[in-house]
Structures are given as structure tokens and as C-alpha cells.
Tab-separated table of C-alpha atoms and ligand atoms in Angstrom:
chain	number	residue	atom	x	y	z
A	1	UNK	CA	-28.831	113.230	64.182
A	2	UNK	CA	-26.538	114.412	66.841
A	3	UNK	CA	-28.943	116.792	68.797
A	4	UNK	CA	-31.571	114.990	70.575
A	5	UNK	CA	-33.921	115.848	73.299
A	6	UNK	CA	-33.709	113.442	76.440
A	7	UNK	CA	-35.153	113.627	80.156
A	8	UNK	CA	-36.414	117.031	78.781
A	9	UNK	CA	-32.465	117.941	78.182
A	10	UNK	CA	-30.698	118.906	75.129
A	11	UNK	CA	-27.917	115.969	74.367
A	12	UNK	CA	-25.615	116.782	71.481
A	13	UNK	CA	-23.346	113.710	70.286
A	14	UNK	CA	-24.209	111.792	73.263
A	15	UNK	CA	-23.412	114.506	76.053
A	16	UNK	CA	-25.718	116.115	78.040
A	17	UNK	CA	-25.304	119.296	76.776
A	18	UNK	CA	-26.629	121.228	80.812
A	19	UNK	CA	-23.318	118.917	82.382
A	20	UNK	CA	-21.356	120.444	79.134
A	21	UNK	CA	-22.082	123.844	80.607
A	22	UNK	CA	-21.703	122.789	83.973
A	23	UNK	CA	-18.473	121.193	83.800
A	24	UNK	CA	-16.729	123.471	81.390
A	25	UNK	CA	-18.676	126.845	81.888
A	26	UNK	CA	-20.182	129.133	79.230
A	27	UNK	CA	-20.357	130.591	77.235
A	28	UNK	CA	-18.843	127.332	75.253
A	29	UNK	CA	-18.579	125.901	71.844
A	30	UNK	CA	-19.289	122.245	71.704
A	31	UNK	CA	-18.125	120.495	68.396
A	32	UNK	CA	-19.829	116.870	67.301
A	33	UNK	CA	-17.021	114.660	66.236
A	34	UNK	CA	-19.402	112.618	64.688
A	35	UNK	CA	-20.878	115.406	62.916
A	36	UNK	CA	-17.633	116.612	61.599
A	37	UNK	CA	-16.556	112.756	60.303
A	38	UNK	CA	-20.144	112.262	58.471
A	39	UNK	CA	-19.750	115.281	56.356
A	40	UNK	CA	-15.805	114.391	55.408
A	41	UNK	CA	-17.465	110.776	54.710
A	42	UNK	CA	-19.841	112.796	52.453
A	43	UNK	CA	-16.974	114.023	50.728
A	44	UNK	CA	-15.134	110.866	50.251
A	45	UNK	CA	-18.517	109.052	49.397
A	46	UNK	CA	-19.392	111.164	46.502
A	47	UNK	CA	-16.412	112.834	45.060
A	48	UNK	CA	-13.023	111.551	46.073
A	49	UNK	CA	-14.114	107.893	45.879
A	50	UNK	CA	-16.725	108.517	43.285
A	51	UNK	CA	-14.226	110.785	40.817
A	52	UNK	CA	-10.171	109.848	40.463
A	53	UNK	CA	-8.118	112.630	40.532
A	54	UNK	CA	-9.612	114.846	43.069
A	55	UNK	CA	-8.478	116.016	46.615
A	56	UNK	CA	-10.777	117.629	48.802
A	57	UNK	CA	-9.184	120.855	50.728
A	58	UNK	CA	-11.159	121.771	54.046
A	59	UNK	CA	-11.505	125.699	54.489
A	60	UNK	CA	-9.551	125.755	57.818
A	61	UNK	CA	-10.671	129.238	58.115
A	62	UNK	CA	-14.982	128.062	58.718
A	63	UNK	CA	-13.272	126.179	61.664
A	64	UNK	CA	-9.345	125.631	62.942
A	65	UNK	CA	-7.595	124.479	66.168
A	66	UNK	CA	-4.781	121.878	66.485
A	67	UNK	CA	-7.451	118.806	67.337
A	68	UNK	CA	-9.337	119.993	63.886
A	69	UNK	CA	-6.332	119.684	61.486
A	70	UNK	CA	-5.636	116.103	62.993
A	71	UNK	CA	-9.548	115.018	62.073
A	72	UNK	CA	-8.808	116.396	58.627
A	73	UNK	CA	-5.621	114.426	58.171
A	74	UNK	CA	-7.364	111.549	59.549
A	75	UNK	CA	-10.680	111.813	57.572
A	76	UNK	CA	-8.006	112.210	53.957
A	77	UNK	CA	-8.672	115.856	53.552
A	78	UNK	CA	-5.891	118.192	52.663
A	79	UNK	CA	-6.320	121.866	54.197
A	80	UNK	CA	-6.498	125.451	52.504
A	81	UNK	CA	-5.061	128.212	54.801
A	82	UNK	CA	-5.508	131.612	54.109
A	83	UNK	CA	-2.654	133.526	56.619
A	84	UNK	CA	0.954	132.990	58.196
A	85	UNK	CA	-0.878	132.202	61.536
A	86	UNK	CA	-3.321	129.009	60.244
A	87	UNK	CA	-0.054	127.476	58.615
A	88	UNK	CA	1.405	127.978	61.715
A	89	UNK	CA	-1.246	125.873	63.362
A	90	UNK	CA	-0.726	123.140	60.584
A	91	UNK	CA	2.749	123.004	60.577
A	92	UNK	CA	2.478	122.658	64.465
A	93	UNK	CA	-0.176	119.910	64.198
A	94	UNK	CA	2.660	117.903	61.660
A	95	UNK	CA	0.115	118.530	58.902
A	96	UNK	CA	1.707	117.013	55.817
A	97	UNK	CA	2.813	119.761	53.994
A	98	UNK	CA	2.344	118.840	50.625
A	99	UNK	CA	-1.524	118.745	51.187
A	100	UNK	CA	-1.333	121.787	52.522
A	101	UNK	CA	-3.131	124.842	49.945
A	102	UNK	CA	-2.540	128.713	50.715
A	103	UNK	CA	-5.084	131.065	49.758
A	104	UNK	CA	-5.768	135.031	50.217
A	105	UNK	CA	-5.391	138.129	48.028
A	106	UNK	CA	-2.634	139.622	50.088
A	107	UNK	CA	0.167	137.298	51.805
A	108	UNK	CA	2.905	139.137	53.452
A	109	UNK	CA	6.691	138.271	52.438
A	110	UNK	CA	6.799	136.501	56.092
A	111	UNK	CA	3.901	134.620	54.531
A	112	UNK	CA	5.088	133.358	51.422
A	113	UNK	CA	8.421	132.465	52.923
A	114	UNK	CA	6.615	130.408	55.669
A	115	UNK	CA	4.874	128.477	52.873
A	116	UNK	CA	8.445	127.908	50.367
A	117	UNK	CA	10.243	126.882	53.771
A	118	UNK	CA	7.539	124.593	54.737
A	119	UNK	CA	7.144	123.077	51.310
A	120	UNK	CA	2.987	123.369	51.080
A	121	UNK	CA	1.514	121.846	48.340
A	122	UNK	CA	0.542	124.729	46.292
A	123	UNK	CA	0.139	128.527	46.745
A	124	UNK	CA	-2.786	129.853	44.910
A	125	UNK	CA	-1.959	133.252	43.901
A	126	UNK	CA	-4.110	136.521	43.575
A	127	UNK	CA	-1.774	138.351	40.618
A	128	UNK	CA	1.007	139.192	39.070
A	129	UNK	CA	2.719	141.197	41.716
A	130	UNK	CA	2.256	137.842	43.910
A	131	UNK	CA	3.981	135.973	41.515
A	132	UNK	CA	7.172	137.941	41.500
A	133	UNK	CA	7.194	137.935	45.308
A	134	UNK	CA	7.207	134.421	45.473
A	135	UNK	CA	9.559	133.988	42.357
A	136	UNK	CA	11.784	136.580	44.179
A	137	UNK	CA	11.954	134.414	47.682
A	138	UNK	CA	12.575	130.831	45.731
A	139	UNK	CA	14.977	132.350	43.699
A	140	UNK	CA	16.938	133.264	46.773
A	141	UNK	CA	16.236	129.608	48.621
A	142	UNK	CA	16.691	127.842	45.696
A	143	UNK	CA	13.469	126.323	45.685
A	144	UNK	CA	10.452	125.982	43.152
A	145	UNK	CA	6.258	125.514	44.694
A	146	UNK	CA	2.995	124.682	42.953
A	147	UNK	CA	1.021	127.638	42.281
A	148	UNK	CA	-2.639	128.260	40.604
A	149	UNK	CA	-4.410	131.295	39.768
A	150	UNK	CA	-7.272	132.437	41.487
A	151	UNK	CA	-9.530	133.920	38.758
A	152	UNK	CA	-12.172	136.405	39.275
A	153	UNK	CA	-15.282	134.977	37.154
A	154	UNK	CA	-17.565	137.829	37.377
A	155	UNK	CA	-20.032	136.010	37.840
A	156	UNK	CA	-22.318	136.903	40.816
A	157	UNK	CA	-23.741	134.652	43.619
A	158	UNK	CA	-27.207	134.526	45.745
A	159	UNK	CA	-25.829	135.478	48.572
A	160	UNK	CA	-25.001	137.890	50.520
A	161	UNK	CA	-23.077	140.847	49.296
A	162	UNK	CA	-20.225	140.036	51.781
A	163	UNK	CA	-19.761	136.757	50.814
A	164	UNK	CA	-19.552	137.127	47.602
A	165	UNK	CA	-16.512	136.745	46.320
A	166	UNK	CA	-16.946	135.639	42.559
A	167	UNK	CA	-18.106	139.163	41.209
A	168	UNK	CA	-15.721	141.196	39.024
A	169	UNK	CA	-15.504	144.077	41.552
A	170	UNK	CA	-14.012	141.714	44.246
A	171	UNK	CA	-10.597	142.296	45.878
A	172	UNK	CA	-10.724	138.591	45.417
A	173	UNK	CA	-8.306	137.232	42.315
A	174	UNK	CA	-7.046	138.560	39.022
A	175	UNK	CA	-9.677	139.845	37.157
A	176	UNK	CA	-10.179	138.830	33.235
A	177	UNK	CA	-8.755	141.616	31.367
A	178	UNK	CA	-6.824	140.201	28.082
A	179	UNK	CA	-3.775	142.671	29.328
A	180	UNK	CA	-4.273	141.120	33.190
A	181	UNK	CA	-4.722	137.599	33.065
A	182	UNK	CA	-2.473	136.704	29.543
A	183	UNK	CA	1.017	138.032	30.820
A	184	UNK	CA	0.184	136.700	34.214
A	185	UNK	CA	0.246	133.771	32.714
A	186	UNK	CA	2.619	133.508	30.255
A	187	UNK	CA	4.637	134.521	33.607
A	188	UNK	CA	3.777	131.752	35.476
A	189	UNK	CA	4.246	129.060	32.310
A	190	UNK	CA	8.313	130.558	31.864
A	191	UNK	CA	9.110	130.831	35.344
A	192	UNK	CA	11.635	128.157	36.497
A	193	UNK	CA	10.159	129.410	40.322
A	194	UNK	CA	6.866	128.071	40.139
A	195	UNK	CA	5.140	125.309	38.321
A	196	UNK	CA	1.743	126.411	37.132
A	197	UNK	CA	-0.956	123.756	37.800
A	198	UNK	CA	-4.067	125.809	36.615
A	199	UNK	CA	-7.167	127.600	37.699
A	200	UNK	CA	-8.704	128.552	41.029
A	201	UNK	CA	-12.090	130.250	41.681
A	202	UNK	CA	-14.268	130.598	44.438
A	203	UNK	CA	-17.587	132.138	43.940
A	204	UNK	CA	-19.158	132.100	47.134
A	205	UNK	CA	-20.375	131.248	50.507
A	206	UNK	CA	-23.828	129.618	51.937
A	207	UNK	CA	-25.375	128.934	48.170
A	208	UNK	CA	-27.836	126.630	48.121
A	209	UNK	CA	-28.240	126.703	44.376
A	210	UNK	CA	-25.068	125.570	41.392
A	211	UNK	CA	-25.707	128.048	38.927
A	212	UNK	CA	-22.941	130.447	39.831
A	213	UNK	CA	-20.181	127.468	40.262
A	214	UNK	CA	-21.632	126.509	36.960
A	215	UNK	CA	-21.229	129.698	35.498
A	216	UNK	CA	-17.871	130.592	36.807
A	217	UNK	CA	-16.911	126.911	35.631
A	218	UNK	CA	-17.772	127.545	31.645
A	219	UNK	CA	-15.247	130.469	32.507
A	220	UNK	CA	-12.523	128.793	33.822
A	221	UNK	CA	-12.649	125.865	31.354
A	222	UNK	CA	-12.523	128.523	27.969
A	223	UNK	CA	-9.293	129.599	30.290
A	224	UNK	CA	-8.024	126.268	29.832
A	225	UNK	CA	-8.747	126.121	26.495
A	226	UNK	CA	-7.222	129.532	25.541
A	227	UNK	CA	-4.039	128.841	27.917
A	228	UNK	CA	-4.131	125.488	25.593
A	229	UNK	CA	-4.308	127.255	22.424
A	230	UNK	CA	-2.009	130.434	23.221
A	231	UNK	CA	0.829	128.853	25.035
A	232	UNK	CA	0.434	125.388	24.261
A	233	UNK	CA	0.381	124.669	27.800
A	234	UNK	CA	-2.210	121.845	29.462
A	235	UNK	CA	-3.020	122.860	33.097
A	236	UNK	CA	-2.858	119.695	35.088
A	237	UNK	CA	-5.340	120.825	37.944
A	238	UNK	CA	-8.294	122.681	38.324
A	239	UNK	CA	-9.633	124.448	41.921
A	240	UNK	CA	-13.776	124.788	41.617
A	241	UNK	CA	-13.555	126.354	45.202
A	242	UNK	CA	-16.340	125.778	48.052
A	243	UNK	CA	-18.926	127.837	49.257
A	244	UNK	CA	-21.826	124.992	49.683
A	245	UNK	CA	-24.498	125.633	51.732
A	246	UNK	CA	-25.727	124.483	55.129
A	247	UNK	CA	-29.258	124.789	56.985
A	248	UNK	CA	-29.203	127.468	59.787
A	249	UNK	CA	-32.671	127.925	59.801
A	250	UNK	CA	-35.761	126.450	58.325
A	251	UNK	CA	-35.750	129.097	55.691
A	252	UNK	CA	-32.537	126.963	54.329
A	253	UNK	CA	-32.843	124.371	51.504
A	254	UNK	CA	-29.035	122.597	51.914
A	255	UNK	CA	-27.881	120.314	48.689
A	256	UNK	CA	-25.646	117.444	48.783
A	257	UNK	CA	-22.242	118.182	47.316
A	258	UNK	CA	-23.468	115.881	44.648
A	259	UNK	CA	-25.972	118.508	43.536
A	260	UNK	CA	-22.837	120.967	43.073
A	261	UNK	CA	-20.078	118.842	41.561
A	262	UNK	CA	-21.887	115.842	39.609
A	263	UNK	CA	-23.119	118.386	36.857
A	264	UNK	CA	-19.592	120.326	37.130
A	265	UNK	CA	-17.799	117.070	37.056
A	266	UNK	CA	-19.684	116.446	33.963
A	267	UNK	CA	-18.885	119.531	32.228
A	268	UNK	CA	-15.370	118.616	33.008
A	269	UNK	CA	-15.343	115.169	31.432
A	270	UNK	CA	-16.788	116.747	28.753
A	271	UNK	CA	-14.914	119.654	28.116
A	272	UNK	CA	-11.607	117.441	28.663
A	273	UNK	CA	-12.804	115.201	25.940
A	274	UNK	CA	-13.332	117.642	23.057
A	275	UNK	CA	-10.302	119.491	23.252
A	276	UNK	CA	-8.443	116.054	24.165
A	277	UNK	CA	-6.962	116.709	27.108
A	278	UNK	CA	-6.287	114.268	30.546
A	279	UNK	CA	-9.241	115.700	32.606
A	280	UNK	CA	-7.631	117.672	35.158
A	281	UNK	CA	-7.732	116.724	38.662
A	282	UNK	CA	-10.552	118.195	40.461
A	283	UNK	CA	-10.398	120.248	44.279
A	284	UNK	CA	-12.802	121.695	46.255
A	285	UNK	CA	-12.834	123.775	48.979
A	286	UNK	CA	-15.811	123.145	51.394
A	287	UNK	CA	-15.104	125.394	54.856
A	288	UNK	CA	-18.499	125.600	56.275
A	289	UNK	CA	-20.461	122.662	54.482
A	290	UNK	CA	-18.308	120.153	56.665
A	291	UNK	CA	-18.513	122.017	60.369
A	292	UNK	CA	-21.110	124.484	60.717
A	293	UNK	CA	-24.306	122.003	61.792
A	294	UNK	CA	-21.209	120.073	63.828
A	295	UNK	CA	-21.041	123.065	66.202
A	296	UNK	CA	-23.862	124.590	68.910
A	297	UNK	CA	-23.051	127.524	71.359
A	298	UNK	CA	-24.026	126.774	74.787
A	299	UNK	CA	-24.559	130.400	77.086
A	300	UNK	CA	-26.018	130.785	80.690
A	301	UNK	CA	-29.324	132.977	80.233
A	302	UNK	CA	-29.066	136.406	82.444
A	303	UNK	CA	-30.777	139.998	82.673
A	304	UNK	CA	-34.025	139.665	81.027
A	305	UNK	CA	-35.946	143.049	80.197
A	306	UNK	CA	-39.899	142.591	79.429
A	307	UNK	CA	-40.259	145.623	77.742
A	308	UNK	CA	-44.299	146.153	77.423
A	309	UNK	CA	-45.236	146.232	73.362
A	310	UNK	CA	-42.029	146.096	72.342
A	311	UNK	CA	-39.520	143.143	73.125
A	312	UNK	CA	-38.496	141.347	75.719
A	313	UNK	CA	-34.371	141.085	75.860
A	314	UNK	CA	-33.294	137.515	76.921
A	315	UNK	CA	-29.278	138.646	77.510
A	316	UNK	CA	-26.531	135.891	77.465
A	317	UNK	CA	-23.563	135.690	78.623
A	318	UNK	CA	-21.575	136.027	74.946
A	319	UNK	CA	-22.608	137.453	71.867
A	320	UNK	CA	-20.861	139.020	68.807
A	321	UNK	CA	-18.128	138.268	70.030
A	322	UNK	CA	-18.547	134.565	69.820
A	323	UNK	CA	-20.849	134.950	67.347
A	324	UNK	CA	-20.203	138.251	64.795
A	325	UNK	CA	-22.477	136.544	61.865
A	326	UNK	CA	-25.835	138.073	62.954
A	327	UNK	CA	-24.133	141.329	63.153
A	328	UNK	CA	-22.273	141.637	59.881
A	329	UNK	CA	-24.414	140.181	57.494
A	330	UNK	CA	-27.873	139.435	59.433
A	331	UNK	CA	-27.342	135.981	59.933
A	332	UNK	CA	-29.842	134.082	61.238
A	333	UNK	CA	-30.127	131.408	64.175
A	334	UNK	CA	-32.508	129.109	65.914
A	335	UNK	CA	-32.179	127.727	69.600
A	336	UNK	CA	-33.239	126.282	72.595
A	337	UNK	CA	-33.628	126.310	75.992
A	338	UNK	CA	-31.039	123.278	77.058
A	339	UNK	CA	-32.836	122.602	80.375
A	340	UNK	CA	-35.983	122.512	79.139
A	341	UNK	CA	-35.900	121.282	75.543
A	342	UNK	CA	-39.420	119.921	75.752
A	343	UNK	CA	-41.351	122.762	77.593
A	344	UNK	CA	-43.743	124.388	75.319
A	345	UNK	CA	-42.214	127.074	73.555
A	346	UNK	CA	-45.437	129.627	74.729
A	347	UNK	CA	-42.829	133.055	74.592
A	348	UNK	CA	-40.967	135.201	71.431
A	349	UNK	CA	-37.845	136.943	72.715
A	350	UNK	CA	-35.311	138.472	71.607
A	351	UNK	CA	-31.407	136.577	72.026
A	352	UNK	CA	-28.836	139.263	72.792
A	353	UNK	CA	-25.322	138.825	73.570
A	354	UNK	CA	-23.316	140.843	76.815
A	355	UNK	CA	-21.241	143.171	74.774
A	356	UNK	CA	-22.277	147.280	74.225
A	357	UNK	CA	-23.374	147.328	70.867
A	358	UNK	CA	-27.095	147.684	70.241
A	359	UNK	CA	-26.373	145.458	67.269
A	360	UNK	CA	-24.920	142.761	69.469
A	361	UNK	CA	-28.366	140.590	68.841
A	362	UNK	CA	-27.900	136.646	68.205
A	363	UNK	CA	-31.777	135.701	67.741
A	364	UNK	CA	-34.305	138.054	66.677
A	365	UNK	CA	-38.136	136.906	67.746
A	366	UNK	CA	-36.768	133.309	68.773
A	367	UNK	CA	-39.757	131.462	69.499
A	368	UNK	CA	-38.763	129.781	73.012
A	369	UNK	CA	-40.091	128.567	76.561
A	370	UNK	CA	-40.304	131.153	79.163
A	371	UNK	CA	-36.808	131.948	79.773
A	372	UNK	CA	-35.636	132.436	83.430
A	373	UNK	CA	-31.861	133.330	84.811
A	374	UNK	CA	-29.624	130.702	84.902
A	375	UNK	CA	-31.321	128.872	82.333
A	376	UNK	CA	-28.708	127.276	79.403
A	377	UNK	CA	-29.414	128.224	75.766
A	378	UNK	CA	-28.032	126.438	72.326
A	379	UNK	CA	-27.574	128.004	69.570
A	380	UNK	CA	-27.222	125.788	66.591
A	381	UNK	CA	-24.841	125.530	63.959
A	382	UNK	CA	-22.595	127.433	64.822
A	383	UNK	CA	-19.936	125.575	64.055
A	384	UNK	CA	-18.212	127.608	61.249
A	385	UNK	CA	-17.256	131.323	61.786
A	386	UNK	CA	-17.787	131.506	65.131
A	387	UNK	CA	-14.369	130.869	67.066
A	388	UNK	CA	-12.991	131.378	64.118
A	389	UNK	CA	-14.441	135.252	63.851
A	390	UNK	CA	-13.985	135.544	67.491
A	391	UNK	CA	-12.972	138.912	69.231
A	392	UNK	CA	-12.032	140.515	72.427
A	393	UNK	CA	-14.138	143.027	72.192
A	394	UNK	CA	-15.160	144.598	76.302
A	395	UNK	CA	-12.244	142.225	76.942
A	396	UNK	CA	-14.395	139.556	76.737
A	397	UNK	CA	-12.165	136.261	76.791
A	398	UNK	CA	-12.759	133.708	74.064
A	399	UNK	CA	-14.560	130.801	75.596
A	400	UNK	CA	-13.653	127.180	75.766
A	401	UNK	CA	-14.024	124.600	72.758
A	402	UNK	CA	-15.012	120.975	73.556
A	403	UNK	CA	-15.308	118.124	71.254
A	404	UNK	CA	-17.827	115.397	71.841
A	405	UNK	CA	-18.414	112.097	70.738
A	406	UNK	CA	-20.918	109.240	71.988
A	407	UNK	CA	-21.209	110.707	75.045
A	408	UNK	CA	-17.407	111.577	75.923
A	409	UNK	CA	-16.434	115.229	76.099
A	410	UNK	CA	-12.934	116.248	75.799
A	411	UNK	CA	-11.315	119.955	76.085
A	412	UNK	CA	-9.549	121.260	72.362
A	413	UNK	CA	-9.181	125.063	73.008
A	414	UNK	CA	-8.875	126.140	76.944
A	415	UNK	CA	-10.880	129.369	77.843
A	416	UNK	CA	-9.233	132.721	77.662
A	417	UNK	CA	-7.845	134.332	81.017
A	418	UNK	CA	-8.296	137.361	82.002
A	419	UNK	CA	-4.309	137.447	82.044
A	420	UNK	CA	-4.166	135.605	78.617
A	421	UNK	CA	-5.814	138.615	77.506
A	422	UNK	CA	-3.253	141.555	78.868
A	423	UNK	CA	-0.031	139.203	78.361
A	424	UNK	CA	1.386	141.406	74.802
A	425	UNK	CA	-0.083	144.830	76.802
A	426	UNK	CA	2.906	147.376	77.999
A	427	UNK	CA	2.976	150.457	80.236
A	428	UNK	CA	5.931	152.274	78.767
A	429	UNK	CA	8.342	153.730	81.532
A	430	UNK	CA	6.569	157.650	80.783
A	431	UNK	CA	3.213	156.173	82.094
A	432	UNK	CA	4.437	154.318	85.292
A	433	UNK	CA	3.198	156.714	87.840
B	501	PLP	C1	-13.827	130.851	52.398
B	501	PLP	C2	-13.265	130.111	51.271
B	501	PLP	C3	-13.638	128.778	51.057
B	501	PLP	C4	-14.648	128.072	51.899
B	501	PLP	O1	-15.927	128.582	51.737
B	501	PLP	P1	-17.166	127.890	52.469
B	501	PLP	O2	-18.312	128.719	52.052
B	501	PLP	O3	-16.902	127.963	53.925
B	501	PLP	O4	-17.248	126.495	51.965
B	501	PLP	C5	-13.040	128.117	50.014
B	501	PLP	N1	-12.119	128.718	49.222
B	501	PLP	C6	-11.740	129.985	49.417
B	501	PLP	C7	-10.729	130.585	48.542
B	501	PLP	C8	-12.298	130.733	50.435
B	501	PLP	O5	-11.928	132.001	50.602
């Protein structure tokens, strides 16, 4: 494990997680190489090394700076982006474009033509009016891309309701409809724009159970087979999506990815076998599987408000906007008090963040030591959708990322200035007083 508990201090990947706060400030992300390596080694170890054919595509959105698309490219990983601005940060980080993947259910023209210029390994598109947009901007470059579908399997996940994504009223993918999905792709299959590799869907986020993946998976392969049948056209590749879960609390069961793609790998085989067909090469997408538990939250501990039969406030010096999970969809956290990681936890408090929202809570009746200012508090696993979901909000800057490893500490993502902040802010010349 990465977090252990020395000299009564909390160490993460070999650093003293109190000198992390000293030396950088808070609040502060801190990101476990090691972590981050072990779970792409997971990958490798029981899919891409276990099944041929398959890539792996990390979810840059769960976690993306320049530093993080060089461990993917190092660790074999290609890299799904979902907007103009994380293909920017690929591009500038020399990821190799062809194992690059773009996602999202609304990419701008700017977009598209970012990802034909670039030459990124496929574009997985969200309907019919995508299609023409990015038929329209080859046509004029003179280029052809990889595209898949993104389906909408109507199927519904155990999760919750805002990451959900596989249910037929999503804004997520082209839903099923014989008149949607049938001239989409007869589209696709014509075009000499695109070349259509297959099927995408993605059902999900934080599951901790295969039925859904399993369910949307019977879906997509009758797809095959109809696309097969129709058009006489074999779709070389087939995108099962991510959307495996990871333990933020003790209230989480996490599966190995085995649990998830061993029975759908299965089905696959299978399936490819009766309707004789070359199995079609497998990708996933796993976003916050490989960095969430790679990532704690360091903050300095300030006002605290002891109010009598009701709560006592510990306030830190971030919040939601570090940290928007607990707000949007009631995420839930465990901690610790860095300093005194082995004190007997004799107090429940209540975590908030700095920012005026009443909402703005990060641990609800965390079970802790007696908390005092100036104290440092982790919060664990936050390692995917945090920076990533970060906001400005009370012009708050975003804080600092380091990456550790065996004790060394390095800087990845400098803390926001103040000036940072104001630098795209104007006063027009009919304000200047
Ligand atoms: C968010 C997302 C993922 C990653 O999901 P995780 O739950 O972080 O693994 C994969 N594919 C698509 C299309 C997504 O939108």
C-alpha cells in the first residue's frame, strides 16, 4: 500500500505527507506514481497481455496534466479525450496520435478539425449530424479518420443518476431506433471520409457490479450481427467503455477488471465464433479505476465551530472547489489527521471546505482525532475528478499537483496565482474611471 502511518505521520508513496504540505503548501493534490503504474500493470496483466487484440484507452478526463499523458504512454495505454482542450494537452505532451480516442456528444467544428489535423486514432461519434461534420471537414483536407459509434444501450446502471450514462434517456450516443441507428450506419459503411470500425458504449461510472456492461454488451454484439447481416459489413473493433469501480469508503466492494471483462471477453469469443467472424479487437476505457486511490488531498485545518447538539465544523482551507464530488452527487470520503495519524480518533466532525456554499461539505460525521488549527488533513482517493472538476469559484486558485514516488516528490501542475487568475479579465475603456 502506498499510505502508511509512520512516527505517528501520514507517508503516502514514501513522502512524508506534513513536509508535502510544508514544502509545497495546501491545499495540494499529491499523486502516487506507484499507485498510478500498479493499476496500468493491472491492465496489462489481465487484459492486454492476457487477450490479443485489445488496447486499453485511459479516461484522461478522471485525471490529465502533461506528466500524466507521459505515464500513460509509458505504461502502453492509449488515451480517450473528450474536448479540443485535453487533445491539446496530448498533442503538446507528443502523445502518439494514432492512440489517441475522442469522445463526447457534442465536439465543436474547431474540435473535429483539431482531431483530422492531428491524425488521432479514431473519433467515436455521437450521431448522424456528427458524421457529416466530420465527413464535411475531411472532404475539404482530403483526409479520411477511424470512427465508431457510441450506442446508447438503454440499459441502466447502479449508480448514481449522474453518472449514468448507459440509459436510453441520456444525451449520451445514438439511441436504438431502427430509423436512428440503420441510416447512421449505412452512412458511415459508404462514406469514403471515415472508416467505420464498430461499436462504442459506455454504461457507467463507479459500478462495482458487471451486469449492466453485460447487458449493454448482448446489445452491442446483436448490432454486430445485424450490421453483419444488413450490410454485409464485419466491424473490426469493438469499445466496451469503462466505468469500473474504486473503494472510497468502506461501504465500497471494488472488483478486479477481471471480474468485468473475463465474462465479457467470453461472450465475445463466443459470439465471434457462431456467426464466424475474427473476434474483434477489444478497448476499454477505465478513467477512474486507474487514478482515483493514486490521489489524496492534503488541506491545513482552520476555523473550527463546536456547535452544542448539533455539529462541530472542522473548515479547510479548499473544498468544492477542489473537490465538487460530495456536492453534486453526495460523494463520500474518509480522512485523516496527517500529523497525528495514530492519535485516537475520540471526535465526529464535520469536513467543510472555505468556499460560501452551505453545500460546500467534503466529510460528513468523519470520525477523527480532536482537530486543532493548523493541523494537516488527507482526504483519500481523490485522485480522479478532483483537479480535473476543479473551479475558481470565490477566486479560489487551483492548488498545486505533486507526484511522488519512494519518497521523492516532484512538482506536475504549479499553483494558481492570484494574477493567473485575472490574466483573460478586461476593463473596457467605458469603465476606466
Ligand atoms: C467518463 C468516461 C469513461 C471513464 O469512466 P470511468 O468511470 O472514469 O472509468 C470512459 N468512457 C467514456 C466515454 C466516458 O465518458
Amino acid at each position: 500500500m502506498e499510505k502508511i502511518i509512520k512516527n505517528n505521520t501520514l507517508y503516502f508513496d514514501g513522502c512524508d505527507t506534513v513536509e508535502l504540505a510544508k514544502r509545497y503548501g495546501t491545499p495540494l493534490y499529491v499523486m502516487s506514481e506507484t499507485a498510478i503504474v500498479e493499476k496500468c500493470k493491472e491492465v496489462r496483466d489481465t487484459f492486454l497481455n492476457k487477450y490479443e487484440r485489445t488496447r486499453a484507452a485511459y479516461a484522461a478526463k478522471a485525471f490529465l496534466t502533461l506528466s500524466m499523458c507521459k505515464i500513460i504512454e509509458r505504461e502502453g495505454l492509449c488515451l480517450d479525450v473528450v474536448s479540443g482542450g485535453e487533445l491539446y494537452t496530448a498533442i503538446k505532451a507528443n502523445f502518439p496520435a494514432e492512440k489517441i480516442e475522442f469522445n463526447g456528444n457534442n465536439k465543436s467544428q474547431g474540435e473535429i478539425e483539431l482531431a483530422v489535423d492531428y491524425q488521432i486514432g479514431r473519433i467515436i461519434v455521437d450521431g448522424l449530424d456528427e458524421l457529416k461534420l466530420i465527413e464535411s471537414i475531411c472532404e475539404e483536407k482530403g483526409k479520411t479518420i477511424n470512427i465508431l459509434y457510441r450506442i446508447t444501450p438503454g440499459v441502466k446502471s447502479d449508480s448514481h443518476d449522474y453518472i449514468v450514462t448507459g440509459k436510453k434517456d441520456s444525451k449520451f450516443g445514438i439511441p436504438l431506433d431502427d430509423e436512428v441507428i440503420y441510416p447512421a450506419i449505412e452512412q458511415a459503411i459508404k462514406s469514403p471520409y471515415v472508416n467505420f470500425m464498430g461499436f462504442h458504449f459506455h454504461v457507467g461510472s463507479q459500478l462495482h457490479n458487471n451486469e449492466s456492461h453485460l447487458k449493454a454488451l448482448d446489445i452491442a454484439l446483436k448490432l454486430i450481427r445485424e450490421t453483419k447481416e444488413k450490410y454485409n459489413y464485419v466491424t473490426p473493433e469493438l469499445n466496451i467503455g469503462g466505468g469500473f469501480g474504486v473503494n472510497y469508503t468502506e461501504e465500497d466492494s471494488k472488483k478486479p477488471y477481471a471480474y468485468f471483462l473475463d465474462p465479457m471477453m467470453e461472450k465475445i469469443n463466443n459470439f465471434s465464433k457462431e456467426i464466424n467472424i475474427t473476434r474483434p479487437e477489444v478497448v476499454i476505457e477505465p478513467g477512474r479505476s486507474i487514478v482515483a486511490e493514486a490521489g489524496l488531498t492534503l488541506y491545513t485545518v482552520g476555523t473550527i465551530k463546536d456547535i452544542k447538539g448539533i455539529r462541530k465544523y472542522v473548515s479547510v482551507d479548499g473544498g468544492m472547489t477542489d473537490n465538487i464530488r460530495p456536492a453534486l452527487y453526495q460523494a463520500k470520503y474518509e480522512g485523516l489527521a496527517a500529523n497525528k495519524a495514530n492519535d485516537t480518533k475520540t471526535d465526529v466532525v464535520t469536513i467543510c471546505g472555505k468556499c460560501c456554499e452551505s453545500g460546500d461539505i467534503l466529510i460528513r460525521d468523519a470520525k477523527v482525532t480532536e482537530l486543532k488549527r493548523g493541523d494537516i488533513f488527507a482526504v483519500f482517493t481523490t485522485g480522479a475528478y478532483g483537479y480535473t472538476m476543479a473551479s475558481n469559484y470565490n477566486k479560489n486558485p487551483l492548488p498545486a499537483t505533486v507526484l511522488v514516488k519512494e519518497g521523492k516528490s516532484e512538482l506536475i501542475v504549479k499553483r494558481q496565482s492570484y494574477d493567473h487568475m485575472i490574466e483573460n479579465e478586461i476593463i473596457p475603456e467605458s469603465l476606466s474611471l
